[in-house]
mmCIF file of C-alpha atoms in Angstrom:
data_model
loop_
_atom_site.group_PDB
_atom_site.id
_atom_site.type_symbol
_atom_site.label_atom_id
_atom_site.label_comp_id
_atom_site.label_asym_id
_atom_site.label_seq_id
_atom_site.Cartn_x
_atom_site.Cartn_y
_atom_site.Cartn_z
ATOM 1 C CA UNK A 1 73.730 -175.393 -41.279
ATOM 2 C CA UNK A 2 73.110 -174.404 -44.867
ATOM 3 C CA UNK A 3 70.341 -172.026 -43.769
ATOM 4 C CA UNK A 4 72.618 -170.383 -41.163
ATOM 5 C CA UNK A 5 75.359 -169.859 -43.772
ATOM 6 C CA UNK A 6 72.887 -168.203 -46.166
ATOM 7 C CA UNK A 7 71.672 -165.812 -43.465
ATOM 8 C CA UNK A 8 75.227 -164.824 -42.583
ATOM 9 C CA UNK A 9 76.044 -164.108 -46.237
ATOM 10 C CA UNK A 10 72.869 -162.025 -46.608
ATOM 11 C CA UNK A 11 73.753 -159.958 -43.471
ATOM 12 C CA UNK A 12 77.277 -159.335 -44.764
ATOM 13 C CA UNK A 13 75.933 -158.170 -48.135
ATOM 14 C CA UNK A 14 73.535 -155.647 -46.511
ATOM 15 C CA UNK A 15 76.264 -154.255 -44.236
ATOM 16 C CA UNK A 16 78.621 -153.833 -47.204
ATOM 17 C CA UNK A 17 75.943 -152.024 -49.234
ATOM 18 C CA UNK A 18 75.175 -149.620 -46.344
ATOM 19 C CA UNK A 19 78.849 -148.761 -45.856
ATOM 20 C CA UNK A 20 79.248 -148.094 -49.571
ATOM 21 C CA UNK A 21 76.530 -145.431 -49.475
ATOM 22 C CA UNK A 22 77.768 -143.578 -46.381
ATOM 23 C CA UNK A 23 78.860 -140.060 -47.329
ATOM 24 C CA UNK A 24 81.248 -137.703 -45.594
ATOM 25 C CA UNK A 25 80.183 -134.118 -44.964
ATOM 26 C CA UNK A 26 82.751 -131.608 -46.210
ATOM 27 C CA UNK A 27 83.606 -128.657 -44.013
ATOM 28 C CA UNK A 28 84.037 -125.198 -45.562
ATOM 29 C CA UNK A 29 86.815 -122.760 -44.747
ATOM 30 C CA UNK A 30 84.736 -121.114 -42.060
ATOM 31 C CA UNK A 31 83.815 -124.394 -40.390
ATOM 32 C CA UNK A 32 80.355 -124.713 -41.914
ATOM 33 C CA UNK A 33 79.146 -127.397 -44.353
ATOM 34 C CA UNK A 34 80.133 -126.558 -47.893
ATOM 35 C CA UNK A 35 77.815 -126.996 -50.847
ATOM 36 C CA UNK A 36 80.841 -126.988 -53.159
ATOM 37 C CA UNK A 37 79.033 -124.458 -55.300
ATOM 38 C CA UNK A 38 80.780 -121.652 -57.166
ATOM 39 C CA UNK A 39 79.484 -118.110 -56.374
ATOM 40 C CA UNK A 40 77.527 -116.637 -59.245
ATOM 41 C CA UNK A 41 78.996 -113.682 -61.135
ATOM 42 C CA UNK A 42 77.516 -110.979 -63.265
ATOM 43 C CA UNK A 43 76.773 -112.417 -66.740
ATOM 44 C CA UNK A 44 79.220 -111.566 -69.494
ATOM 45 C CA UNK A 45 77.416 -111.643 -72.815
ATOM 46 C CA UNK A 46 79.130 -112.760 -75.986
ATOM 47 C CA UNK A 47 79.926 -110.373 -78.817
ATOM 48 C CA UNK A 48 77.788 -110.678 -81.961
ATOM 49 C CA UNK A 49 79.875 -112.694 -84.431
ATOM 50 C CA UNK A 50 79.090 -110.525 -87.479
ATOM 51 C CA UNK A 51 79.708 -107.124 -85.942
ATOM 52 C CA UNK A 52 83.094 -105.484 -86.697
ATOM 53 C CA UNK A 53 85.164 -104.784 -83.571
ATOM 54 C CA UNK A 54 86.359 -101.331 -82.579
ATOM 55 C CA UNK A 55 89.960 -100.825 -83.633
ATOM 56 C CA UNK A 56 91.077 -99.875 -80.132
ATOM 57 C CA UNK A 57 88.915 -102.112 -77.972
ATOM 58 C CA UNK A 58 90.011 -104.272 -75.064
ATOM 59 C CA UNK A 59 87.292 -106.585 -73.790
ATOM 60 C CA UNK A 60 89.244 -108.490 -71.151
ATOM 61 C CA UNK A 61 87.113 -108.610 -68.045
ATOM 62 C CA UNK A 62 88.859 -107.384 -64.875
ATOM 63 C CA UNK A 63 90.238 -110.062 -62.588
ATOM 64 C CA UNK A 64 88.843 -108.472 -59.437
ATOM 65 C CA UNK A 65 85.164 -108.891 -58.660
ATOM 66 C CA UNK A 66 82.860 -105.897 -59.056
ATOM 67 C CA UNK A 67 81.132 -104.316 -56.049
ATOM 68 C CA UNK A 68 77.346 -104.581 -55.896
ATOM 69 C CA UNK A 69 75.325 -102.296 -53.797
ATOM 70 C CA UNK A 70 72.257 -104.362 -53.094
ATOM 71 C CA UNK A 71 69.995 -103.047 -50.371
ATOM 72 C CA UNK A 72 67.996 -105.255 -47.993
ATOM 73 C CA UNK A 73 64.210 -105.150 -48.309
ATOM 74 C CA UNK A 74 63.254 -106.806 -45.019
ATOM 75 C CA UNK A 75 64.498 -107.777 -41.591
ATOM 76 C CA UNK A 76 65.632 -111.440 -41.436
ATOM 77 C CA UNK A 77 63.152 -113.825 -39.856
ATOM 78 C CA UNK A 78 64.534 -117.163 -41.021
ATOM 79 C CA UNK A 79 65.353 -119.766 -38.387
ATOM 80 C CA UNK A 80 68.601 -120.422 -40.243
ATOM 81 C CA UNK A 81 70.153 -117.389 -38.528
ATOM 82 C CA UNK A 82 71.705 -118.370 -35.206
ATOM 83 C CA UNK A 83 71.972 -115.559 -32.645
ATOM 84 C CA UNK A 84 74.872 -117.060 -30.743
ATOM 85 C CA UNK A 85 75.934 -113.845 -28.969
ATOM 86 C CA UNK A 86 72.643 -111.988 -28.638
ATOM 87 C CA UNK A 87 73.084 -109.096 -26.169
ATOM 88 C CA UNK A 88 70.840 -108.658 -23.157
ATOM 89 C CA UNK A 89 70.510 -104.894 -23.691
ATOM 90 C CA UNK A 90 70.677 -102.386 -26.513
ATOM 91 C CA UNK A 91 74.294 -101.323 -27.238
ATOM 92 C CA UNK A 92 75.188 -97.769 -26.258
ATOM 93 C CA UNK A 93 75.846 -95.575 -29.285
ATOM 94 C CA UNK A 94 78.946 -93.430 -29.556
ATOM 95 C CA UNK A 95 78.094 -89.752 -29.214
ATOM 96 C CA UNK A 96 79.839 -86.392 -29.399
ATOM 97 C CA UNK A 97 77.785 -84.411 -26.872
ATOM 98 C CA UNK A 98 74.597 -85.289 -28.716
ATOM 99 C CA UNK A 99 72.509 -82.867 -26.680
ATOM 100 C CA UNK A 100 74.858 -79.930 -27.257
ATOM 101 C CA UNK A 101 74.238 -77.470 -30.083
ATOM 102 C CA UNK A 102 75.926 -78.607 -33.291
ATOM 103 C CA UNK A 103 77.414 -75.808 -35.384
ATOM 104 C CA UNK A 104 78.134 -78.183 -38.280
ATOM 105 C CA UNK A 105 76.115 -81.233 -39.334
ATOM 106 C CA UNK A 106 75.047 -84.496 -37.675
ATOM 107 C CA UNK A 107 76.492 -87.762 -39.034
ATOM 108 C CA UNK A 108 74.763 -91.041 -38.149
ATOM 109 C CA UNK A 109 75.885 -94.628 -38.838
ATOM 110 C CA UNK A 110 73.644 -97.706 -38.554
ATOM 111 C CA UNK A 111 74.945 -101.266 -39.020
ATOM 112 C CA UNK A 112 73.073 -104.564 -39.175
ATOM 113 C CA UNK A 113 75.895 -107.086 -38.813
ATOM 114 C CA UNK A 114 76.040 -110.494 -40.467
ATOM 115 C CA UNK A 115 77.052 -113.803 -38.843
ATOM 116 C CA UNK A 116 80.749 -112.836 -39.037
ATOM 117 C CA UNK A 117 80.674 -109.421 -37.375
ATOM 118 C CA UNK A 118 84.312 -109.826 -36.322
ATOM 119 C CA UNK A 119 85.239 -109.133 -39.978
ATOM 120 C CA UNK A 120 83.568 -105.702 -40.044
ATOM 121 C CA UNK A 121 85.236 -102.411 -39.099
ATOM 122 C CA UNK A 122 85.051 -98.771 -40.157
ATOM 123 C CA UNK A 123 86.928 -95.475 -39.934
ATOM 124 C CA UNK A 124 85.967 -91.824 -40.307
ATOM 125 C CA UNK A 125 88.744 -89.357 -41.206
ATOM 126 C CA UNK A 126 88.846 -85.617 -41.702
ATOM 127 C CA UNK A 127 90.918 -84.466 -44.687
ATOM 128 C CA UNK A 128 92.667 -81.184 -43.941
ATOM 129 C CA UNK A 129 94.116 -78.669 -46.386
ATOM 130 C CA UNK A 130 97.260 -80.166 -47.913
ATOM 131 C CA UNK A 131 95.941 -83.715 -47.669
ATOM 132 C CA UNK A 132 96.792 -84.514 -44.056
ATOM 133 C CA UNK A 133 94.281 -86.807 -42.362
ATOM 134 C CA UNK A 134 92.886 -86.948 -38.856
ATOM 135 C CA UNK A 135 90.998 -89.970 -37.509
ATOM 136 C CA UNK A 136 87.702 -88.729 -36.092
ATOM 137 C CA UNK A 137 86.191 -92.073 -35.054
ATOM 138 C CA UNK A 138 86.567 -95.775 -35.780
ATOM 139 C CA UNK A 139 84.703 -98.909 -34.772
ATOM 140 C CA UNK A 140 84.945 -102.713 -34.692
ATOM 141 C CA UNK A 141 84.272 -105.689 -32.432
ATOM 142 C CA UNK A 142 80.524 -105.985 -32.982
ATOM 143 C CA UNK A 143 78.191 -108.850 -32.125
ATOM 144 C CA UNK A 144 76.985 -111.285 -34.774
ATOM 145 C CA UNK A 145 73.660 -110.566 -36.498
ATOM 146 C CA UNK A 146 72.613 -107.575 -34.450
ATOM 147 C CA UNK A 147 70.954 -104.325 -35.528
ATOM 148 C CA UNK A 148 73.074 -101.412 -34.270
ATOM 149 C CA UNK A 149 71.017 -98.237 -34.554
ATOM 150 C CA UNK A 150 73.193 -95.161 -34.014
ATOM 151 C CA UNK A 151 76.434 -97.128 -33.762
ATOM 152 C CA UNK A 152 77.946 -93.677 -34.303
ATOM 153 C CA UNK A 153 76.241 -90.319 -33.896
ATOM 154 C CA UNK A 154 78.603 -87.396 -34.379
ATOM 155 C CA UNK A 155 78.483 -83.629 -34.688
ATOM 156 C CA UNK A 156 80.996 -82.766 -37.418
ATOM 157 C CA UNK A 157 82.590 -79.391 -38.025
ATOM 158 C CA UNK A 158 82.658 -77.929 -41.533
ATOM 159 C CA UNK A 159 85.270 -79.621 -43.734
ATOM 160 C CA UNK A 160 86.079 -82.589 -45.972
ATOM 161 C CA UNK A 161 85.637 -86.140 -44.652
ATOM 162 C CA UNK A 162 86.146 -89.737 -45.766
ATOM 163 C CA UNK A 163 84.292 -92.774 -44.429
ATOM 164 C CA UNK A 164 85.589 -96.313 -45.041
ATOM 165 C CA UNK A 165 83.921 -99.582 -44.111
ATOM 166 C CA UNK A 166 85.921 -102.830 -44.336
ATOM 167 C CA UNK A 167 85.313 -106.562 -44.401
ATOM 168 C CA UNK A 168 88.361 -108.780 -43.969
ATOM 169 C CA UNK A 169 86.805 -111.739 -45.807
ATOM 170 C CA UNK A 170 85.743 -109.670 -48.821
ATOM 171 C CA UNK A 171 81.995 -110.330 -48.917
ATOM 172 C CA UNK A 172 80.811 -107.119 -47.264
ATOM 173 C CA UNK A 173 78.080 -107.254 -44.643
ATOM 174 C CA UNK A 174 76.306 -110.224 -46.200
ATOM 175 C CA UNK A 175 72.572 -109.767 -46.782
ATOM 176 C CA UNK A 176 70.337 -109.381 -44.932
ATOM 177 C CA UNK A 177 73.052 -107.316 -43.204
ATOM 178 C CA UNK A 178 73.668 -103.721 -44.288
ATOM 179 C CA UNK A 179 74.950 -100.304 -43.234
ATOM 180 C CA UNK A 180 73.488 -96.786 -43.659
ATOM 181 C CA UNK A 181 75.458 -93.531 -43.378
ATOM 182 C CA UNK A 182 73.394 -90.320 -43.190
ATOM 183 C CA UNK A 183 74.207 -86.626 -42.846
ATOM 184 C CA UNK A 184 71.444 -84.494 -41.308
ATOM 185 C CA UNK A 185 69.019 -87.281 -42.200
ATOM 186 C CA UNK A 186 70.059 -87.508 -45.864
ATOM 187 C CA UNK A 187 71.585 -90.779 -47.093
ATOM 188 C CA UNK A 188 75.286 -90.572 -47.992
ATOM 189 C CA UNK A 189 75.988 -94.280 -48.478
ATOM 190 C CA UNK A 190 74.476 -97.661 -47.769
ATOM 191 C CA UNK A 191 74.980 -101.182 -49.063
ATOM 192 C CA UNK A 192 75.603 -104.781 -48.097
ATOM 193 C CA UNK A 193 77.763 -106.744 -50.584
ATOM 194 C CA UNK A 194 80.555 -104.169 -50.902
ATOM 195 C CA UNK A 195 83.473 -106.623 -51.023
ATOM 196 C CA UNK A 196 86.590 -105.786 -49.021
ATOM 197 C CA UNK A 197 86.013 -102.034 -48.731
ATOM 198 C CA UNK A 198 83.698 -99.173 -49.624
ATOM 199 C CA UNK A 199 84.733 -95.496 -49.491
ATOM 200 C CA UNK A 200 82.509 -92.410 -49.246
ATOM 201 C CA UNK A 201 83.846 -88.845 -49.311
ATOM 202 C CA UNK A 202 81.592 -85.955 -48.339
ATOM 203 C CA UNK A 203 81.623 -82.294 -47.328
ATOM 204 C CA UNK A 204 80.209 -80.858 -44.104
ATOM 205 C CA UNK A 205 79.035 -77.234 -44.166
ATOM 206 C CA UNK A 206 78.312 -74.778 -41.369
ATOM 207 C CA UNK A 207 74.871 -74.972 -39.814
ATOM 208 C CA UNK A 208 72.261 -73.521 -42.182
ATOM 209 C CA UNK A 209 68.577 -72.943 -41.480
ATOM 210 C CA UNK A 210 66.798 -75.585 -43.549
ATOM 211 C CA UNK A 211 63.961 -73.142 -44.339
ATOM 212 C CA UNK A 212 66.363 -70.861 -46.248
ATOM 213 C CA UNK A 213 68.628 -73.531 -47.743
ATOM 214 C CA UNK A 214 68.825 -73.637 -51.548
ATOM 215 C CA UNK A 215 67.599 -77.092 -52.580
ATOM 216 C CA UNK A 216 69.815 -76.974 -55.693
ATOM 217 C CA UNK A 217 72.871 -77.507 -53.472
ATOM 218 C CA UNK A 218 71.401 -80.450 -51.553
ATOM 219 C CA UNK A 219 72.130 -83.201 -54.050
ATOM 220 C CA UNK A 220 73.372 -86.362 -52.347
ATOM 221 C CA UNK A 221 75.228 -89.020 -54.331
ATOM 222 C CA UNK A 222 73.344 -92.334 -54.256
ATOM 223 C CA UNK A 223 75.489 -94.382 -56.640
ATOM 224 C CA UNK A 224 78.587 -93.588 -58.703
ATOM 225 C CA UNK A 225 79.608 -96.203 -61.275
ATOM 226 C CA UNK A 226 82.646 -95.766 -63.562
ATOM 227 C CA UNK A 227 82.640 -99.405 -64.811
ATOM 228 C CA UNK A 228 86.358 -99.768 -64.146
ATOM 229 C CA UNK A 229 85.732 -103.051 -62.306
ATOM 230 C CA UNK A 230 83.070 -104.437 -64.611
ATOM 231 C CA UNK A 231 79.327 -103.770 -64.547
ATOM 232 C CA UNK A 232 79.549 -102.826 -60.864
ATOM 233 C CA UNK A 233 76.251 -101.306 -59.676
ATOM 234 C CA UNK A 234 74.593 -102.163 -63.004
ATOM 235 C CA UNK A 235 73.450 -105.352 -64.737
ATOM 236 C CA UNK A 236 73.548 -106.512 -68.327
ATOM 237 C CA UNK A 237 70.050 -106.693 -69.806
ATOM 238 C CA UNK A 238 70.878 -109.334 -72.397
ATOM 239 C CA UNK A 239 72.806 -110.344 -75.511
ATOM 240 C CA UNK A 240 73.084 -106.816 -76.943
ATOM 241 C CA UNK A 241 75.311 -105.672 -74.087
ATOM 242 C CA UNK A 242 79.096 -105.920 -73.956
ATOM 243 C CA UNK A 243 81.729 -104.836 -71.438
ATOM 244 C CA UNK A 244 85.061 -103.312 -72.544
ATOM 245 C CA UNK A 245 88.003 -102.888 -70.203
ATOM 246 C CA UNK A 246 89.101 -100.029 -72.480
ATOM 247 C CA UNK A 247 87.867 -98.468 -75.720
ATOM 248 C CA UNK A 248 87.743 -95.015 -77.355
ATOM 249 C CA UNK A 249 90.301 -93.575 -74.926
ATOM 250 C CA UNK A 250 88.235 -94.545 -71.875
ATOM 251 C CA UNK A 251 88.779 -97.181 -69.181
ATOM 252 C CA UNK A 252 85.733 -99.237 -68.267
ATOM 253 C CA UNK A 253 83.005 -98.918 -70.916
ATOM 254 C CA UNK A 254 79.656 -100.670 -71.450
ATOM 255 C CA UNK A 255 78.204 -100.960 -74.962
ATOM 256 C CA UNK A 256 74.453 -101.065 -75.652
ATOM 257 C CA UNK A 257 73.160 -101.683 -79.197
ATOM 258 C CA UNK A 258 70.118 -102.371 -81.368
ATOM 259 C CA UNK A 259 66.564 -101.758 -80.108
ATOM 260 C CA UNK A 260 65.374 -104.871 -78.304
ATOM 261 C CA UNK A 261 64.077 -103.356 -75.067
ATOM 262 C CA UNK A 262 65.568 -104.908 -71.941
ATOM 263 C CA UNK A 263 67.909 -106.994 -74.091
ATOM 264 C CA UNK A 264 69.471 -103.716 -75.301
ATOM 265 C CA UNK A 265 69.844 -102.053 -71.901
ATOM 266 C CA UNK A 266 71.922 -101.841 -68.736
ATOM 267 C CA UNK A 267 69.958 -101.401 -65.519
ATOM 268 C CA UNK A 268 71.065 -100.483 -62.029
ATOM 269 C CA UNK A 269 70.793 -102.484 -58.845
ATOM 270 C CA UNK A 270 68.272 -101.406 -56.237
ATOM 271 C CA UNK A 271 69.087 -97.825 -55.148
ATOM 272 C CA UNK A 272 68.148 -96.968 -51.583
ATOM 273 C CA UNK A 273 66.733 -93.437 -51.829
ATOM 274 C CA UNK A 274 66.288 -92.495 -48.169
ATOM 275 C CA UNK A 275 64.276 -89.263 -47.978
ATOM 276 C CA UNK A 276 65.030 -88.222 -51.578
ATOM 277 C CA UNK A 277 62.060 -87.436 -53.812
ATOM 278 C CA UNK A 278 63.812 -85.822 -56.794
ATOM 279 C CA UNK A 279 66.669 -87.462 -58.687
ATOM 280 C CA UNK A 280 69.417 -86.466 -61.097
ATOM 281 C CA UNK A 281 71.320 -88.838 -63.399
ATOM 282 C CA UNK A 282 74.639 -87.668 -64.862
ATOM 283 C CA UNK A 283 76.416 -89.850 -67.424
ATOM 284 C CA UNK A 284 78.900 -89.922 -70.317
ATOM 285 C CA UNK A 285 78.178 -91.522 -73.695
ATOM 286 C CA UNK A 286 79.599 -92.009 -77.195
ATOM 287 C CA UNK A 287 77.462 -92.851 -80.269
ATOM 288 C CA UNK A 288 78.759 -95.116 -83.024
ATOM 289 C CA UNK A 289 77.200 -95.755 -86.451
ATOM 290 C CA UNK A 290 73.850 -94.230 -85.462
ATOM 291 C CA UNK A 291 71.454 -93.067 -88.198
ATOM 292 C CA UNK A 292 69.215 -90.003 -87.898
ATOM 293 C CA UNK A 293 66.238 -91.844 -86.386
ATOM 294 C CA UNK A 294 68.380 -93.973 -84.026
ATOM 295 C CA UNK A 295 68.885 -93.052 -80.408
ATOM 296 C CA UNK A 296 68.744 -94.171 -76.794
ATOM 297 C CA UNK A 297 66.652 -93.513 -73.680
ATOM 298 C CA UNK A 298 66.945 -93.104 -69.916
ATOM 299 C CA UNK A 299 64.264 -95.033 -68.014
ATOM 300 C CA UNK A 300 63.515 -95.460 -64.324
ATOM 301 C CA UNK A 301 61.517 -97.910 -62.210
ATOM 302 C CA UNK A 302 59.944 -97.400 -58.786
ATOM 303 C CA UNK A 303 58.706 -100.989 -58.379
ATOM 304 C CA UNK A 304 62.064 -102.767 -58.448
ATOM 305 C CA UNK A 305 62.108 -103.283 -62.232
ATOM 306 C CA UNK A 306 58.614 -104.708 -62.716
ATOM 307 C CA UNK A 307 57.689 -101.738 -64.920
ATOM 308 C CA UNK A 308 59.694 -98.865 -66.428
ATOM 309 C CA UNK A 309 58.985 -95.213 -67.177
ATOM 310 C CA UNK A 310 60.833 -93.628 -70.105
ATOM 311 C CA UNK A 311 62.037 -90.247 -68.812
ATOM 312 C CA UNK A 312 64.008 -88.906 -71.786
ATOM 313 C CA UNK A 313 65.228 -90.098 -75.195
ATOM 314 C CA UNK A 314 67.958 -88.726 -77.452
ATOM 315 C CA UNK A 315 67.928 -88.922 -81.282
ATOM 316 C CA UNK A 316 70.934 -88.649 -83.541
ATOM 317 C CA UNK A 317 68.939 -86.267 -85.739
ATOM 318 C CA UNK A 318 68.683 -83.577 -83.036
ATOM 319 C CA UNK A 319 70.800 -84.389 -79.997
ATOM 320 C CA UNK A 320 74.228 -85.800 -80.877
ATOM 321 C CA UNK A 321 76.709 -86.795 -83.556
ATOM 322 C CA UNK A 322 78.607 -90.035 -83.976
ATOM 323 C CA UNK A 323 82.222 -90.249 -82.918
ATOM 324 C CA UNK A 324 82.376 -87.888 -79.913
ATOM 325 C CA UNK A 325 82.155 -88.299 -76.159
ATOM 326 C CA UNK A 326 79.332 -86.358 -74.477
ATOM 327 C CA UNK A 327 80.285 -85.950 -70.825
ATOM 328 C CA UNK A 328 78.114 -84.745 -67.929
ATOM 329 C CA UNK A 329 74.837 -85.361 -69.735
ATOM 330 C CA UNK A 330 72.194 -84.619 -67.101
ATOM 331 C CA UNK A 331 68.558 -85.590 -66.531
ATOM 332 C CA UNK A 332 66.429 -84.587 -63.521
ATOM 333 C CA UNK A 333 63.079 -86.183 -62.655
ATOM 334 C CA UNK A 334 60.566 -86.503 -59.812
ATOM 335 C CA UNK A 335 58.618 -89.793 -59.823
ATOM 336 C CA UNK A 336 54.886 -89.431 -59.181
ATOM 337 C CA UNK A 337 54.956 -92.490 -56.914
ATOM 338 C CA UNK A 338 57.939 -93.870 -55.072
ATOM 339 C CA UNK A 339 57.885 -97.078 -53.046
ATOM 340 C CA UNK A 340 60.500 -96.660 -50.310
ATOM 341 C CA UNK A 341 60.767 -100.441 -49.884
ATOM 342 C CA UNK A 342 61.496 -101.135 -53.544
ATOM 343 C CA UNK A 343 63.521 -97.950 -53.985
ATOM 344 C CA UNK A 344 64.691 -96.797 -57.412
ATOM 345 C CA UNK A 345 66.336 -98.389 -60.454
ATOM 346 C CA UNK A 346 67.585 -96.589 -63.576
ATOM 347 C CA UNK A 347 68.529 -97.963 -66.969
ATOM 348 C CA UNK A 348 70.029 -96.799 -70.258
ATOM 349 C CA UNK A 349 68.334 -98.425 -73.262
ATOM 350 C CA UNK A 350 69.440 -98.345 -76.891
ATOM 351 C CA UNK A 351 66.567 -97.492 -79.264
ATOM 352 C CA UNK A 352 68.089 -98.135 -82.675
ATOM 353 C CA UNK A 353 67.452 -100.311 -85.733
ATOM 354 C CA UNK A 354 70.355 -102.768 -86.000
ATOM 355 C CA UNK A 355 73.237 -104.451 -84.194
ATOM 356 C CA UNK A 356 75.576 -101.957 -85.867
ATOM 357 C CA UNK A 357 74.050 -99.021 -83.957
ATOM 358 C CA UNK A 358 75.920 -98.598 -80.687
ATOM 359 C CA UNK A 359 76.030 -96.348 -77.634
ATOM 360 C CA UNK A 360 79.051 -96.588 -75.333
ATOM 361 C CA UNK A 361 78.527 -95.593 -71.686
ATOM 362 C CA UNK A 362 81.552 -94.575 -69.605
ATOM 363 C CA UNK A 363 80.071 -93.537 -66.267
ATOM 364 C CA UNK A 364 76.731 -93.082 -64.481
ATOM 365 C CA UNK A 365 76.100 -91.154 -61.253
ATOM 366 C CA UNK A 366 72.707 -90.910 -59.548
ATOM 367 C CA UNK A 367 71.937 -88.134 -57.045
ATOM 368 C CA UNK A 368 68.958 -87.619 -54.756
ATOM 369 C CA UNK A 369 67.416 -84.464 -53.307
ATOM 370 C CA UNK A 370 64.768 -84.185 -50.631
#
């Protein structure tokens, strides 16, 4: 009897221990298991404690999340992607008499949807003189995780247009999803993590023979960052970088200082270059407390940031004075080797001698030309 009682007590103890270690799986807002992790954000570096602040600065970081244009580098192959609604045939692309002669330019839209394709939609509008708008085409209702080549292929007449792509959840077309918008084969826009919305305005011209077209007018905007919503398409290189919501009569400003290489630079996300081989960077800057041998440089990388080429540097001695904004500063370059998979990155790097030597950057636009 005593042995039976001991066995019963031992069984009860094991059962109690097992129940105590049973865990409940939490379900996320979309019905998938949640890791309870907080999404990472762009790093916000702290201000050097000994450096005097600008008398008009505001360093409060915006409350809305910045938009990052990060391009995919490969087609997904992971088994973690579930093709629940995989179609049995290739979807038919929209077309405006594709085989007819186009007197304007051809617009093409490709979308690789994510697992929540029901959140994705887009519109194309023509903007007439006086500001009135006409919807040219719109799309929605796509299948999950499917590559839609030529989801729209349109012949557009000469005029001004605006393309908008939306995501109702606010996480864009999550990577490895993406979208590409091209005009006559030249990239107009393309990204994945664009948040709730991304807008692209462009101009269509009358049909021109490409053999006689002036290449100086063929610049296509690849990225345009005004830093109003934070670092946006750029990244802080380290502790010598600071974001200002407003300073020196500008809204959205990034400060680079000192001369510590990457630690004193801001560098762009991956830029999808399409068919572009020559590039132009246009930016605005303001120098503060620079000495004659202090300056800054524009660098670019064609191997996704593994190595950098210094394209041009500016010295206070010859190129600028402290205390003034220099708008529309322009640099054009043609890389000797360009890896289409890795694309292009650009960076602005301070090349000075102390933490009191600053360059403020207000905007950066990168164009491509093929």
